[in-house]
Short mmCIF file of C-alpha atoms and ligand atoms in Angstrom, two decimals:
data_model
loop_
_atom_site.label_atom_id
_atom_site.label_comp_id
_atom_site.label_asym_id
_atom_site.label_seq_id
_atom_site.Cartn_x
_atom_site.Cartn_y
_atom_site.Cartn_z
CA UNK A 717 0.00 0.00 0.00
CA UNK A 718 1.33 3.68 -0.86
CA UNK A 719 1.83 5.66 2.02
CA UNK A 720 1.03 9.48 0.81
CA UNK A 721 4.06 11.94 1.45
CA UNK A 722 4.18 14.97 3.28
CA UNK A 723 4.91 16.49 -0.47
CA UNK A 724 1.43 14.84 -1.12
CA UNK A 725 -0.54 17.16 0.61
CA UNK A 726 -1.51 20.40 -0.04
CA UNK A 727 1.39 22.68 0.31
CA UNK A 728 0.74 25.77 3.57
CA UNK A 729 0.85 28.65 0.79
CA UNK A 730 -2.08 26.92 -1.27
CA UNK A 731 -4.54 26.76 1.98
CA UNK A 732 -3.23 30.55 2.68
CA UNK A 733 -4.54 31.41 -0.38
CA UNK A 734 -7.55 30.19 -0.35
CA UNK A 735 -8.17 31.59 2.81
CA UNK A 736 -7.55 35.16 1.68
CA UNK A 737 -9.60 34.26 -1.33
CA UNK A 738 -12.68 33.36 1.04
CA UNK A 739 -11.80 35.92 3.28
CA UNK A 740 -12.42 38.59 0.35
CA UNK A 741 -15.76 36.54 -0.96
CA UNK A 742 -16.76 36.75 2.63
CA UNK A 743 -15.88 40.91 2.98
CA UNK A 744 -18.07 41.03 -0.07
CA UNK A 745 -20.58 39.40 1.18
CA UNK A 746 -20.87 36.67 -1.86
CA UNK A 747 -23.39 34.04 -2.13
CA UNK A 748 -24.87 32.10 1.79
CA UNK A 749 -23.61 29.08 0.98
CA UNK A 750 -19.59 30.44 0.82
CA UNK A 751 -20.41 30.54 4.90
CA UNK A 752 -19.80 27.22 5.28
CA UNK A 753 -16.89 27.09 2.99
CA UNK A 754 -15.65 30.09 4.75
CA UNK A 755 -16.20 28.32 8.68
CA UNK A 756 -13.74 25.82 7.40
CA UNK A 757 -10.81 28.56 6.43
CA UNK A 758 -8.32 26.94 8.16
CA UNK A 759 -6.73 29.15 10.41
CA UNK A 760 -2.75 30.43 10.05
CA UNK A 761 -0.28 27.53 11.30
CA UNK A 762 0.95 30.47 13.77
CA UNK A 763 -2.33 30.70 15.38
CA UNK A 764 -2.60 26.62 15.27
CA UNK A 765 1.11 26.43 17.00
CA UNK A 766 1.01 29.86 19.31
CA UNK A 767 -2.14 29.28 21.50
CA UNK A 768 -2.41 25.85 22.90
CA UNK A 769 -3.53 23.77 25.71
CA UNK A 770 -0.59 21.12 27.50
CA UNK A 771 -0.62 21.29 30.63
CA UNK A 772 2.44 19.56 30.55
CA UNK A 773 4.21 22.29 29.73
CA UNK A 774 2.11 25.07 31.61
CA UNK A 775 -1.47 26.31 31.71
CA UNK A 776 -0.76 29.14 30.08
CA UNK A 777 -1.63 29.49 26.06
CA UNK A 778 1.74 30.48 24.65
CA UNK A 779 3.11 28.07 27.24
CA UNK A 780 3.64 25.00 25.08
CA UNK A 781 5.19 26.79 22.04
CA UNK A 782 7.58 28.34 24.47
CA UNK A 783 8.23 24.92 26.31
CA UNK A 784 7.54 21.94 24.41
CA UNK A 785 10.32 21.69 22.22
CA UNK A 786 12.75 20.08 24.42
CA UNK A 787 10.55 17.07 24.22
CA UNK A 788 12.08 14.29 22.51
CA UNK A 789 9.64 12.34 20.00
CA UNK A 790 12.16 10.00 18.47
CA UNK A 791 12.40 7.41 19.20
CA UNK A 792 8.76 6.58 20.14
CA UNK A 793 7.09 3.33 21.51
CA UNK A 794 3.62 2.79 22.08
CA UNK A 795 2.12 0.31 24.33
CA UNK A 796 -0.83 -1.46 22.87
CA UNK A 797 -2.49 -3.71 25.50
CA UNK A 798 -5.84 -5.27 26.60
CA UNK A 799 -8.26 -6.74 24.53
CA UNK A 800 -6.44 -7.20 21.37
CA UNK A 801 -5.02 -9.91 19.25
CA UNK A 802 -1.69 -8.07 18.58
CA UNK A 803 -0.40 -6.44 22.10
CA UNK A 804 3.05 -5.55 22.49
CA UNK A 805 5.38 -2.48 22.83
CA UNK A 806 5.37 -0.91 19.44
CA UNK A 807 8.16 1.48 17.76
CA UNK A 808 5.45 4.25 16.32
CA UNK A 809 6.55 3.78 12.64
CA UNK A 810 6.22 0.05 12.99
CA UNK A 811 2.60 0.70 14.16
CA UNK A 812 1.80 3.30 11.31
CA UNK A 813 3.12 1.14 8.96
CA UNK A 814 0.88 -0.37 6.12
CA UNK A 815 -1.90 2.67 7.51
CA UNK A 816 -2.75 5.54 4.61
CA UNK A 817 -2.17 8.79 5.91
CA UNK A 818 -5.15 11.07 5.24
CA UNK A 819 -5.79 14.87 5.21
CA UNK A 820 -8.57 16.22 7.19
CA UNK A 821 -9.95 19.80 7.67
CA UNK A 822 -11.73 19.64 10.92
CA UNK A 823 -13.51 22.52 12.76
CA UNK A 824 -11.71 22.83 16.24
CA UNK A 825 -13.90 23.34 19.60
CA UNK A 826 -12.11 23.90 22.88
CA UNK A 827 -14.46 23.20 25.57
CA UNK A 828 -13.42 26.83 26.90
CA UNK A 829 -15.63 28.04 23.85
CA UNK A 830 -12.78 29.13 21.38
CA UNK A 831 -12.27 27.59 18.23
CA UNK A 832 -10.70 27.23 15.05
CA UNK A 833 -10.06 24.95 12.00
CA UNK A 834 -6.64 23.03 11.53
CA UNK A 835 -6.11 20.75 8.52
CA UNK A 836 -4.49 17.88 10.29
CA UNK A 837 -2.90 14.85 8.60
CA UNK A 838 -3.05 11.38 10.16
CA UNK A 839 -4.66 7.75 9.99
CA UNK A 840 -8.15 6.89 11.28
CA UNK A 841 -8.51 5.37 15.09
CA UNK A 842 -10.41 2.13 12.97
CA UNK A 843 -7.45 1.46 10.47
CA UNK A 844 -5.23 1.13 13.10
CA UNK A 845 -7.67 0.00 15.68
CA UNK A 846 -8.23 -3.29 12.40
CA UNK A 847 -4.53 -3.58 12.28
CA UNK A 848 -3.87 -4.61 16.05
CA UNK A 849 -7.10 -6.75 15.86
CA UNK A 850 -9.68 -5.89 18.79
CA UNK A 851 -11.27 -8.63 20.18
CA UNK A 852 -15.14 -9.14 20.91
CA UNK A 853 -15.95 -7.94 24.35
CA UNK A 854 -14.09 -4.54 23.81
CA UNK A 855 -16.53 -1.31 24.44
CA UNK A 856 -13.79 1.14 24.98
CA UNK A 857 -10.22 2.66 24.11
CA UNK A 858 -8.07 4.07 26.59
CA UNK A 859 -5.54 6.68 25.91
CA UNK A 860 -2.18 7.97 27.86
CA UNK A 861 0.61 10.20 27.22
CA UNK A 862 3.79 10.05 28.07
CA UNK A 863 4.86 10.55 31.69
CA UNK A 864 8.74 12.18 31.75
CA UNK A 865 8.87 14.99 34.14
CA UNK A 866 12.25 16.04 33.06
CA UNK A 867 11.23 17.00 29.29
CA UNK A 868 7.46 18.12 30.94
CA UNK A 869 8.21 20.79 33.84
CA UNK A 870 4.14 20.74 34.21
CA UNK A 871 4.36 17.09 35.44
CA UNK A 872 6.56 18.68 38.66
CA UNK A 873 3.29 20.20 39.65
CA UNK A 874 0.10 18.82 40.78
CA UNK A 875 -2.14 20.63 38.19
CA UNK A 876 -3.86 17.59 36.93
CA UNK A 877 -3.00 14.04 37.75
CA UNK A 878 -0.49 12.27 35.08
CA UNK A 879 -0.64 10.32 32.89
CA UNK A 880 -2.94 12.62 30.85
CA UNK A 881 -6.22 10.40 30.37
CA UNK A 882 -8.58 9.77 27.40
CA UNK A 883 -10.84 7.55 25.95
CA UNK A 884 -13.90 6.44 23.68
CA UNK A 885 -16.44 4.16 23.28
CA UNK A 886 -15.55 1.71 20.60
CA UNK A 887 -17.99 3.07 18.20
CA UNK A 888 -16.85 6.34 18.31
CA UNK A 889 -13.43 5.26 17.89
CA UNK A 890 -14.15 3.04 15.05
CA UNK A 891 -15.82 6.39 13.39
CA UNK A 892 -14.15 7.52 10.23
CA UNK A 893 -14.11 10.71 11.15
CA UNK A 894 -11.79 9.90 14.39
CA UNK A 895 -8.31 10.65 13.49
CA UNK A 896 -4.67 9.76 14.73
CA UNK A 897 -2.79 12.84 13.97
CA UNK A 898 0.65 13.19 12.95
CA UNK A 899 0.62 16.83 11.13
CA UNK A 900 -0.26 19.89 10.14
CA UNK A 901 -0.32 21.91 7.28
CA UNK A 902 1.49 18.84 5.65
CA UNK A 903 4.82 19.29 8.22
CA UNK A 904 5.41 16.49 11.28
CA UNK A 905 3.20 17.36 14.18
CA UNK A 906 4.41 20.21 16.33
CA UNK A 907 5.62 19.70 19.68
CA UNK A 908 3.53 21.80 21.44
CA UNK A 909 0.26 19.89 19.16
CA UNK A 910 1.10 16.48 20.47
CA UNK A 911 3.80 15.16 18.47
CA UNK A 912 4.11 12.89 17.18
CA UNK A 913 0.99 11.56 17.42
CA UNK A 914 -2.28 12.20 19.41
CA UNK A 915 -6.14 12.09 18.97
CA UNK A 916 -8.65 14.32 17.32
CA UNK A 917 -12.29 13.79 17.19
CA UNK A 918 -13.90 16.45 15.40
CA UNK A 919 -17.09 16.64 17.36
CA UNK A 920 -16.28 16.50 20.88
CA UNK A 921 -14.52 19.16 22.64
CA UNK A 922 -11.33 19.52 22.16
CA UNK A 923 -9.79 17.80 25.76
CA UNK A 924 -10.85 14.21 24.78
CA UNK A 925 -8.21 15.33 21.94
CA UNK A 926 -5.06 13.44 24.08
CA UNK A 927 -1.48 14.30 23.04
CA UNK A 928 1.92 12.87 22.83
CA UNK A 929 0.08 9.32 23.11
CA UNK A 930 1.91 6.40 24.41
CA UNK A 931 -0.51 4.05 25.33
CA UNK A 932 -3.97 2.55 23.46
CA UNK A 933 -5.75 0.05 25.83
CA UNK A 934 -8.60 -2.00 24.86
CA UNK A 935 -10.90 -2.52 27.53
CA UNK A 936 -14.46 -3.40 28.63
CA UNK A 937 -14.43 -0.91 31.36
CA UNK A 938 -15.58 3.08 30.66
CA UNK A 939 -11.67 4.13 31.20
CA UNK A 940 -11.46 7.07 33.60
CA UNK A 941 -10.64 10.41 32.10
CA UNK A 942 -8.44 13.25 33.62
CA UNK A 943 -10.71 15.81 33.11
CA UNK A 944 -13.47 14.24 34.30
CA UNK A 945 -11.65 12.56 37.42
CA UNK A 946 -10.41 16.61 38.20
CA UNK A 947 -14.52 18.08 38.03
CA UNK A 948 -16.90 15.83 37.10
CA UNK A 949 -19.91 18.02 37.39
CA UNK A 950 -17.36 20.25 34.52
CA UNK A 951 -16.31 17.24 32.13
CA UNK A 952 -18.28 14.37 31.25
CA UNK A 953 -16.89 11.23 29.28
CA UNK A 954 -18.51 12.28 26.41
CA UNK A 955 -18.08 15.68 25.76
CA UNK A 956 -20.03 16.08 22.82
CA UNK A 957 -19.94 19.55 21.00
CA UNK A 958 -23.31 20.88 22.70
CA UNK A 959 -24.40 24.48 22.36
CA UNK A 960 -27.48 23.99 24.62
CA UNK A 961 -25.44 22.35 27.31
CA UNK A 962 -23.89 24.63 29.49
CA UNK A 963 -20.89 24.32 31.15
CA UNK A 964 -21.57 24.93 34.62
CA UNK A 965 -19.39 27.97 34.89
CA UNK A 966 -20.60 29.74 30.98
CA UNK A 967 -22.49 29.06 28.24
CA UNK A 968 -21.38 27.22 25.38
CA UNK A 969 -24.30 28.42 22.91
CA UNK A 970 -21.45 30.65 21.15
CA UNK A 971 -17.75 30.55 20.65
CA UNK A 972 -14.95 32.55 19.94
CA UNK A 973 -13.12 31.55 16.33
CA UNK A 974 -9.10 32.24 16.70
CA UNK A 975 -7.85 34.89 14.49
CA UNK A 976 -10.93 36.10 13.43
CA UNK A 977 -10.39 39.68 14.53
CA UNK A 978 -11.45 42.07 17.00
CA UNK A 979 -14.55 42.83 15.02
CA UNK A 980 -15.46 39.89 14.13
CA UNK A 981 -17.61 38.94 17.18
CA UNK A 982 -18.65 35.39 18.16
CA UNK A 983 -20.13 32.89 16.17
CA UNK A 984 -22.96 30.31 17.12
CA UNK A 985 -21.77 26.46 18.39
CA UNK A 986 -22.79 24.31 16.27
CA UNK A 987 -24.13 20.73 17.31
CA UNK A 988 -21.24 17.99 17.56
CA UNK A 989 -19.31 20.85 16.37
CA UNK A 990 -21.29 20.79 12.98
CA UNK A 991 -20.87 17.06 12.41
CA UNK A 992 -24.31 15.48 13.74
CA UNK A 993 -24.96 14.56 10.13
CA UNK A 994 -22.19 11.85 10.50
CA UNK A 995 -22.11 11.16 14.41
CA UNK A 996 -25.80 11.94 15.93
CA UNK A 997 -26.93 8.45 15.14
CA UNK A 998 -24.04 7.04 17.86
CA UNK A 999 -26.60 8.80 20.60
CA UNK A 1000 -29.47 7.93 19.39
CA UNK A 1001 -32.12 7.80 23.08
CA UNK A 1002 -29.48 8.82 24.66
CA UNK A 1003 -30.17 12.46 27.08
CA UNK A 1004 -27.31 14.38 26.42
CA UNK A 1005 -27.38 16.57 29.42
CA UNK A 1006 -27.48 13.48 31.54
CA UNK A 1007 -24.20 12.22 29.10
CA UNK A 1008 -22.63 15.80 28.64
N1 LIG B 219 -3.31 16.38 26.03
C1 LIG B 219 -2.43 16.39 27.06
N2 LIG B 219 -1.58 15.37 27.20
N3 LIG B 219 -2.37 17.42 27.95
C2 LIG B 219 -3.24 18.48 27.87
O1 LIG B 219 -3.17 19.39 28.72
N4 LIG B 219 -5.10 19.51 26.64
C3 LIG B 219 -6.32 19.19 25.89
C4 LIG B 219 -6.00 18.45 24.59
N5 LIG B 219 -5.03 17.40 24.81
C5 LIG B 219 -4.19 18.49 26.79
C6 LIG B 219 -4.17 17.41 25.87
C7 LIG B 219 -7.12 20.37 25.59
S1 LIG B 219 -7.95 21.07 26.92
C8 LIG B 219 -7.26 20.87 24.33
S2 LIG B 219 -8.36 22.12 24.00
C9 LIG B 219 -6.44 20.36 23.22
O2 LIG B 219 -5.51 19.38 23.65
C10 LIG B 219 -5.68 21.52 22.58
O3 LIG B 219 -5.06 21.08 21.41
P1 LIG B 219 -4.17 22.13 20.59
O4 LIG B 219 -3.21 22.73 21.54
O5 LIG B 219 -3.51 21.34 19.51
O6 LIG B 219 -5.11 23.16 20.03
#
């Protein structure tokens, strides 16, 4: 199988430019349906690498691009474990291997209520979730990343509890649109992104998004999550995209889009981040302010 190369993918200037050209169509107010064309103008890669959240390297936004880059990502071994037919301690290229790297331009929600929209490149969760073979009686995936205090002065303090936690149902891992990430803009994940690889799933807010991943556990078990194990009543397992739940400390009916200006005021959430089309049927009878 042909693995695409990073000189496969659209190169930064071409997504710049068609950015200013919506930008323009957008000034002169052109044609309704540019809007949604225009909500997926994917912001600069300075924006996408200069305001972050890694608590691993400080809670502040500009903390991981000051910080992260005295992480070492190579070499890199991920522990795959549980319920599979293929466990073991994996070098990350061997585990990418054979796996088609895809581009994806995914709308962005941090559960603070900013946002933006980041064309990532990676594999989906499912390819490599068929390639390590998961065995009946699985429900969930479990997610940690890497514990070394000396490259991640954040671990030194007790801000969250480490490893940094994630997970999914299986189904929602197994969704096409869930995505191992291992760029952006068509150049190796940044440190301070979650290099060199780490989860994004489009329609939940952005926290279940786990970085710097070094360990994917089958289970039957709903793993705990470190969010959710710091405030509960704050951060549910789910954390679907949800503009008519609130957080319990501000609304999340609107949201503030990165680099959008001064003027440009906020724009309206939209439900599972504007992908319900493809994931609403995974809740179906499910309340979602019970499951926020
Ligand atoms: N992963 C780890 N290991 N540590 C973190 O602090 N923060 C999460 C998520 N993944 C976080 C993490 C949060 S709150 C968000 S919003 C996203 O990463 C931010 O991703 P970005 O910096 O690439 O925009």
């Amino acid at each position: 199988m042909k693995t695409p190369r990073w000189s496969d993918v659209t190169p930064e200037a071409l997504y710049l430019n068609r950015r200013q050209i919506m930008a323009g169509a957008a000034a002169l107010s052109l044609a309704p349906q540019l809007a949604r064309a225009e909500a997926l103008t994917p912001n600069t890669y300075e924006e996408i690498t200069g305001y972050n959240n890694y608590y691993e390297f400080g809670t502040g936004k500009e903390d991981p691009a000051a910080n992260a880059s005295m992480l070492t990502t190579s070499p890199w071994t991920v522990k795959v474990d549980g319920m599979v037919d293929k466990p073991g301690d994996y070098d990350l290229g061997e585990l990418l291997t054979g796996l088609t790297v895809e581009e994806r331009i995914y709308r962005f929600r941090c559960v603070e209520a900013w946002s933006m929209v980041i064309p990532w490149q990676g594999v989906t969760l499912a390819s490599l979730l068929n390639k390590i073979g998961v065995q009946s009686g699985a429900k969930y995936v479990a997610f940690e990343t890497l514990v070394r205090p000396e490259e991640m002065p954040g671990q030194k303090m007790g801000i969250l509890e480490w490893p940094y936690r994630e997970g999914l149902r299986l189904d929602e891992a197994m969704h096409p649109l869930t995505l191992l990430a291992t760029g952006i803009y068509g150049k190796p994940m940044p440190n301070q992104n979650g290099a060199p690889i780490r989860l994004v799933v489009p329609w939940k807010y952005g926290f279940k998004g786990v970085k710097a991943i070094v360990r994917i556990s089958l289970t039957d078990q709903m793993p705990q999550t470190t969010w959710n194990m710091m405030a509960a009543n704050e951060y549910g397992f789910y954390a679907n995209v949800n503009p008519t739940v609130d957080h319990p400390r501000w609304s999340q009916a609107s949201e503030r889009l990165i680099g959008a200006g001064l003027l440009a005021g906020r724009q309206d959430t939209l439900m599972f981040n504007g992908y319900g089309d493809e994931v609403a049927s995974l809740y179906a009878g499910m309340d979602l302010a019970v499951n926020y």
